[in-house]
Tab-separated table of C-alpha atoms in Angstrom:
chain	number	residue	atom	x	y	z
V	1	ALA	CA	-168.249	-84.096	105.446
V	2	GLN	CA	-168.832	-86.512	108.422
V	3	SER	CA	-169.244	-90.337	108.451
V	4	VAL	CA	-168.922	-93.227	110.599
V	5	THR	CA	-167.586	-96.813	109.795
V	6	GLN	CA	-168.481	-99.692	111.827
V	7	LEU	CA	-165.850	-102.285	111.431
V	8	ASP	CA	-167.851	-105.489	112.134
V	9	SER	CA	-171.266	-106.237	110.457
V	10	HIS	CA	-171.807	-109.034	112.835
V	11	VAL	CA	-170.337	-109.937	116.353
V	12	SER	CA	-170.980	-113.033	118.169
V	13	VAL	CA	-170.069	-113.602	121.841
V	14	SER	CA	-171.148	-116.025	124.698
V	15	GLU	CA	-173.263	-114.978	127.523
V	16	GLY	CA	-171.007	-113.520	130.301
V	17	THR	CA	-168.123	-112.568	128.043
V	18	PRO	CA	-167.061	-109.053	127.069
V	19	VAL	CA	-168.611	-107.291	124.082
V	20	LEU	CA	-166.545	-104.922	121.829
V	21	LEU	CA	-168.215	-102.993	118.938
V	22	ARG	CA	-165.794	-100.991	116.939
V	23	CYS	CA	-166.626	-97.661	115.335
V	24	ASN	CA	-164.353	-95.113	113.386
V	25	TYR	CA	-165.438	-91.668	112.538
V	26	SER	CA	-164.501	-88.954	110.176
V	27	SER	CA	-165.417	-85.405	110.761
V	28	SER	CA	-164.131	-81.903	109.772
V	29	TYR	CA	-165.310	-80.500	113.065
V	30	SER	CA	-165.592	-81.431	116.765
V	31	PRO	CA	-168.183	-84.258	116.527
V	32	SER	CA	-171.070	-85.356	118.964
V	33	LEU	CA	-171.011	-89.099	118.976
V	34	PHE	CA	-173.704	-91.708	119.735
V	35	TRP	CA	-174.586	-95.368	120.142
V	36	TYR	CA	-178.022	-96.442	119.517
V	37	VAL	CA	-179.497	-99.801	119.903
V	38	GLN	CA	-182.271	-101.319	117.927
V	39	HIS	CA	-184.215	-104.537	118.929
V	40	PRO	CA	-185.975	-106.460	116.526
V	41	ASN	CA	-189.175	-104.737	115.393
V	42	LYS	CA	-188.538	-101.756	117.733
V	43	GLY	CA	-187.367	-98.095	117.227
V	44	LEU	CA	-184.013	-96.909	118.155
V	45	GLN	CA	-182.901	-96.243	121.851
V	46	LEU	CA	-180.145	-94.002	122.935
V	47	LEU	CA	-177.231	-95.938	124.864
V	48	LEU	CA	-174.859	-93.119	125.264
V	49	LYS	CA	-173.568	-89.904	123.867
V	50	TYR	CA	-170.089	-87.974	123.719
V	51	THR	CA	-170.299	-84.173	123.495
V	52	SER	CA	-166.746	-83.186	124.175
V	53	ALA	CA	-166.915	-83.405	128.007
V	54	ALA	CA	-165.260	-86.691	129.467
V	55	THR	CA	-163.858	-89.071	127.044
V	56	LEU	CA	-165.091	-91.990	128.877
V	57	VAL	CA	-168.822	-92.132	128.474
V	58	LYS	CA	-171.100	-94.546	130.600
V	59	GLY	CA	-174.531	-95.302	129.138
V	60	ILE	CA	-177.381	-97.542	129.983
V	61	ASN	CA	-177.422	-101.249	130.624
V	62	GLY	CA	-173.619	-101.372	131.645
V	63	PHE	CA	-172.383	-100.050	128.239
V	64	GLU	CA	-169.635	-97.565	127.909
V	65	ALA	CA	-167.569	-96.090	125.117
V	66	GLU	CA	-164.209	-94.143	124.913
V	67	PHE	CA	-163.657	-91.147	122.611
V	68	LYS	CA	-160.123	-91.487	121.180
V	69	LYS	CA	-159.612	-88.467	118.994
V	70	SER	CA	-155.921	-89.615	117.872
V	71	GLU	CA	-157.373	-92.798	116.580
V	72	THR	CA	-160.689	-91.232	115.588
V	73	SER	CA	-162.481	-94.166	117.317
V	74	PHE	CA	-165.667	-94.530	119.670
V	75	HIS	CA	-165.728	-98.219	120.328
V	76	LEU	CA	-168.478	-99.578	122.594
V	77	THR	CA	-167.734	-102.028	125.357
V	78	LYS	CA	-169.578	-104.084	128.021
V	79	PRO	CA	-167.778	-106.319	130.658
V	80	SER	CA	-170.338	-109.159	130.451
V	81	ALA	CA	-172.804	-109.894	127.901
V	82	HIS	CA	-176.583	-110.722	128.536
V	83	MET	CA	-178.965	-112.597	126.294
V	84	SER	CA	-181.203	-109.430	126.109
V	85	ASP	CA	-178.254	-107.491	124.483
V	86	ALA	CA	-178.797	-109.140	121.250
V	87	ALA	CA	-179.729	-106.531	118.988
V	88	GLU	CA	-178.409	-104.115	116.258
V	89	TYR	CA	-176.215	-101.520	117.325
V	90	PHE	CA	-175.547	-98.258	115.459
V	91	CYS	CA	-172.587	-95.787	115.792
V	92	VAL	CA	-173.771	-92.337	115.161
V	93	VAL	CA	-172.092	-88.809	114.458
V	94	SER	CA	-173.451	-85.266	114.548
V	95	VAL	CA	-171.534	-82.024	113.885
V	96	ALA	CA	-172.467	-78.757	115.380
V	97	GLY	CA	-174.610	-76.604	112.996
V	98	ARG	CA	-175.664	-79.817	110.992
V	99	ARG	CA	-179.170	-81.039	111.202
V	100	ALA	CA	-178.771	-84.655	110.681
V	101	LEU	CA	-177.472	-87.575	112.519
V	102	THR	CA	-175.148	-89.799	110.319
V	103	PHE	CA	-175.598	-93.544	111.114
V	104	GLY	CA	-173.083	-96.207	110.466
V	105	SER	CA	-174.180	-99.399	108.739
V	106	GLY	CA	-174.816	-101.222	112.070
V	107	THR	CA	-173.251	-104.090	113.766
V	108	ARG	CA	-175.600	-107.199	114.708
V	109	LEU	CA	-174.761	-108.538	118.180
V	110	GLN	CA	-175.484	-112.245	118.745
V	111	VAL	CA	-175.299	-113.540	122.197
V	112	GLN	CA	-174.914	-117.268	122.634
V	113	PRO	CA	-175.971	-119.134	125.827
X	1	GLU	CA	-193.861	-87.843	129.820
X	2	THR	CA	-194.898	-89.614	126.649
X	3	GLY	CA	-192.286	-90.557	124.030
X	4	VAL	CA	-192.357	-90.181	120.137
X	5	THR	CA	-195.484	-91.968	118.635
X	6	GLN	CA	-196.074	-92.764	115.155
X	7	SER	CA	-198.834	-94.035	112.841
X	8	PRO	CA	-199.784	-96.261	111.311
X	9	THR	CA	-197.315	-99.068	112.261
X	10	HIS	CA	-197.499	-100.934	108.915
X	11	LEU	CA	-198.830	-99.720	105.778
X	12	ILE	CA	-199.059	-101.455	102.345
X	13	LYS	CA	-199.239	-99.244	99.028
X	14	THR	CA	-199.090	-99.866	95.292
X	15	ARG	CA	-196.502	-98.147	93.124
X	16	GLY	CA	-197.612	-94.813	92.089
X	17	GLN	CA	-199.802	-93.996	94.936
X	18	GLN	CA	-199.317	-91.409	97.684
X	19	VAL	CA	-198.870	-92.141	101.461
X	20	THR	CA	-198.885	-89.878	104.559
X	21	LEU	CA	-197.069	-90.956	107.721
X	22	ARG	CA	-197.755	-89.326	111.134
X	23	CYS	CA	-195.566	-88.308	114.183
X	24	SER	CA	-196.222	-86.950	117.497
X	25	SER	CA	-193.064	-85.533	119.066
X	26	GLN	CA	-191.861	-86.159	122.528
X	27	SER	CA	-193.497	-83.534	125.033
X	28	GLY	CA	-191.232	-80.315	125.014
X	29	HIS	CA	-189.516	-81.159	121.933
X	30	ASN	CA	-189.918	-78.520	119.076
X	31	THR	CA	-187.714	-80.234	116.367
X	32	VAL	CA	-188.476	-83.325	114.414
X	33	SER	CA	-186.625	-85.191	111.925
X	34	TRP	CA	-187.546	-88.165	109.476
X	35	TYR	CA	-185.346	-91.007	108.490
X	36	GLN	CA	-185.526	-93.850	106.010
X	37	GLN	CA	-184.145	-97.316	107.123
X	38	ALA	CA	-183.893	-99.820	104.248
X	39	LEU	CA	-183.745	-103.447	105.167
X	40	GLY	CA	-180.288	-104.179	106.718
X	41	GLN	CA	-179.080	-100.590	106.512
X	42	GLY	CA	-178.765	-97.727	108.799
X	43	PRO	CA	-181.127	-94.810	108.892
X	44	GLN	CA	-180.748	-92.254	106.332
X	45	PHE	CA	-181.820	-88.524	107.061
X	46	ILE	CA	-184.687	-87.225	105.197
X	47	PHE	CA	-185.433	-83.722	106.463
X	48	GLN	CA	-185.813	-81.920	109.654
X	49	TYR	CA	-188.415	-79.509	110.737
X	50	TYR	CA	-188.119	-76.601	113.449
X	51	ARG	CA	-190.954	-74.277	114.328
X	52	GLU	CA	-192.896	-75.480	111.168
X	53	GLU	CA	-190.135	-74.824	108.940
X	54	GLU	CA	-187.828	-77.253	106.803
X	55	ASN	CA	-184.608	-77.000	108.617
X	56	GLY	CA	-182.209	-79.186	106.485
X	57	ARG	CA	-182.718	-81.992	104.073
X	58	GLY	CA	-180.808	-85.196	103.043
X	59	ASN	CA	-180.542	-86.698	99.486
X	60	PHE	CA	-184.120	-87.280	98.915
X	61	PRO	CA	-186.142	-86.265	95.890
X	62	PRO	CA	-188.879	-83.504	96.163
X	63	ARG	CA	-191.523	-86.118	95.982
X	64	PHE	CA	-190.775	-86.529	99.769
X	65	SER	CA	-192.235	-83.666	101.640
X	66	GLY	CA	-193.177	-82.931	105.105
X	67	LEU	CA	-195.262	-80.782	107.446
X	68	GLN	CA	-194.882	-79.720	111.200
X	69	PHE	CA	-197.871	-78.368	113.014
X	70	PRO	CA	-198.096	-75.770	115.970
X	71	ASN	CA	-198.390	-78.749	118.511
X	72	TYR	CA	-195.037	-80.049	116.906
X	73	SER	CA	-196.632	-83.052	115.472
X	74	SER	CA	-195.409	-83.878	111.945
X	75	GLU	CA	-196.196	-85.655	108.640
X	76	LEU	CA	-194.224	-87.295	105.994
X	77	ASN	CA	-195.779	-87.320	102.607
X	78	VAL	CA	-194.405	-89.353	99.814
X	79	ASN	CA	-195.815	-89.031	96.108
X	80	ALA	CA	-195.507	-91.194	93.136
X	81	LEU	CA	-194.341	-94.344	95.262
X	82	GLU	CA	-191.682	-96.613	93.987
X	83	LEU	CA	-190.540	-99.982	94.975
X	84	ASP	CA	-187.365	-98.581	96.591
X	85	ASP	CA	-189.567	-96.541	99.033
X	86	SER	CA	-190.259	-99.813	100.842
X	87	ALA	CA	-188.548	-99.241	104.165
X	88	LEU	CA	-188.952	-98.405	107.974
X	89	TYR	CA	-189.760	-94.805	108.263
X	90	LEU	CA	-188.385	-93.220	111.739
X	91	CYS	CA	-189.447	-90.069	113.228
X	92	ALA	CA	-187.134	-88.340	115.858
X	93	SER	CA	-187.445	-85.222	118.013
X	94	ASN	CA	-184.844	-83.067	119.817
X	95	PRO	CA	-185.254	-81.498	123.072
X	96	LYS	CA	-185.439	-77.847	123.178
X	97	THR	CA	-182.158	-77.792	124.922
X	98	GLY	CA	-180.379	-78.065	121.779
X	99	ASP	CA	-178.551	-81.152	122.469
X	100	TYR	CA	-177.987	-83.061	119.284
X	101	GLU	CA	-179.319	-86.587	120.496
X	102	GLN	CA	-182.633	-87.398	118.893
X	103	TYR	CA	-185.514	-89.678	120.440
X	104	PHE	CA	-187.033	-91.934	118.065
X	105	GLY	CA	-190.399	-93.294	117.571
X	106	PRO	CA	-191.018	-97.108	116.750
X	107	GLY	CA	-191.434	-96.493	112.991
X	108	THR	CA	-193.822	-97.186	110.277
X	109	ARG	CA	-193.017	-100.146	108.129
X	110	LEU	CA	-194.158	-99.180	104.559
X	111	THR	CA	-194.352	-101.797	101.851
X	112	VAL	CA	-194.882	-100.612	98.342
X	113	THR	CA	-195.981	-103.543	95.953
């Protein structure tokens, strides 16, 4: 079975400060991992993906994530938050041969001016 | 290249009724998946279609059914609507390359009263 746990349901940062959104995964096989972002009343947008290549993955809008197998983690970071980053972020796992994406419960990022 | 589109954007139905939601996959994508996102939760996998055949199913009852057409557009049908079916329904498509990331449409917000 595969699952993801997003360790914070809500994160609040000030504009210009770093962002850290935490995700742990569980998988019996080598996983593919993703981060998606959902702005209010919008669909899901792919931020970045890990598929067993480089462990440090760079995505869009300055986000990046590091795959750490020993810690079963895939945390999302950004050096400097912008107001436009305020949204819901989902950590997602998929395993070879499975059809579905399995989503975490989401982390709501709030950016204060 | 057009993205994934869904119709309608909003829908209100009464308990016991039936509903059909529609999705047009991104150009070049031959696999479509449907997800249900209840308020405040991550999306849950309903099922996936590949070349007009169901190709995997989540933990949803048979009153949730689907179709995929030769042009790769898709429908989600829900019979005997229940209040708990109120949710955002998301359609997603995969590239033919076999990568596991999925590209999502904006969703249909279904309200059951």
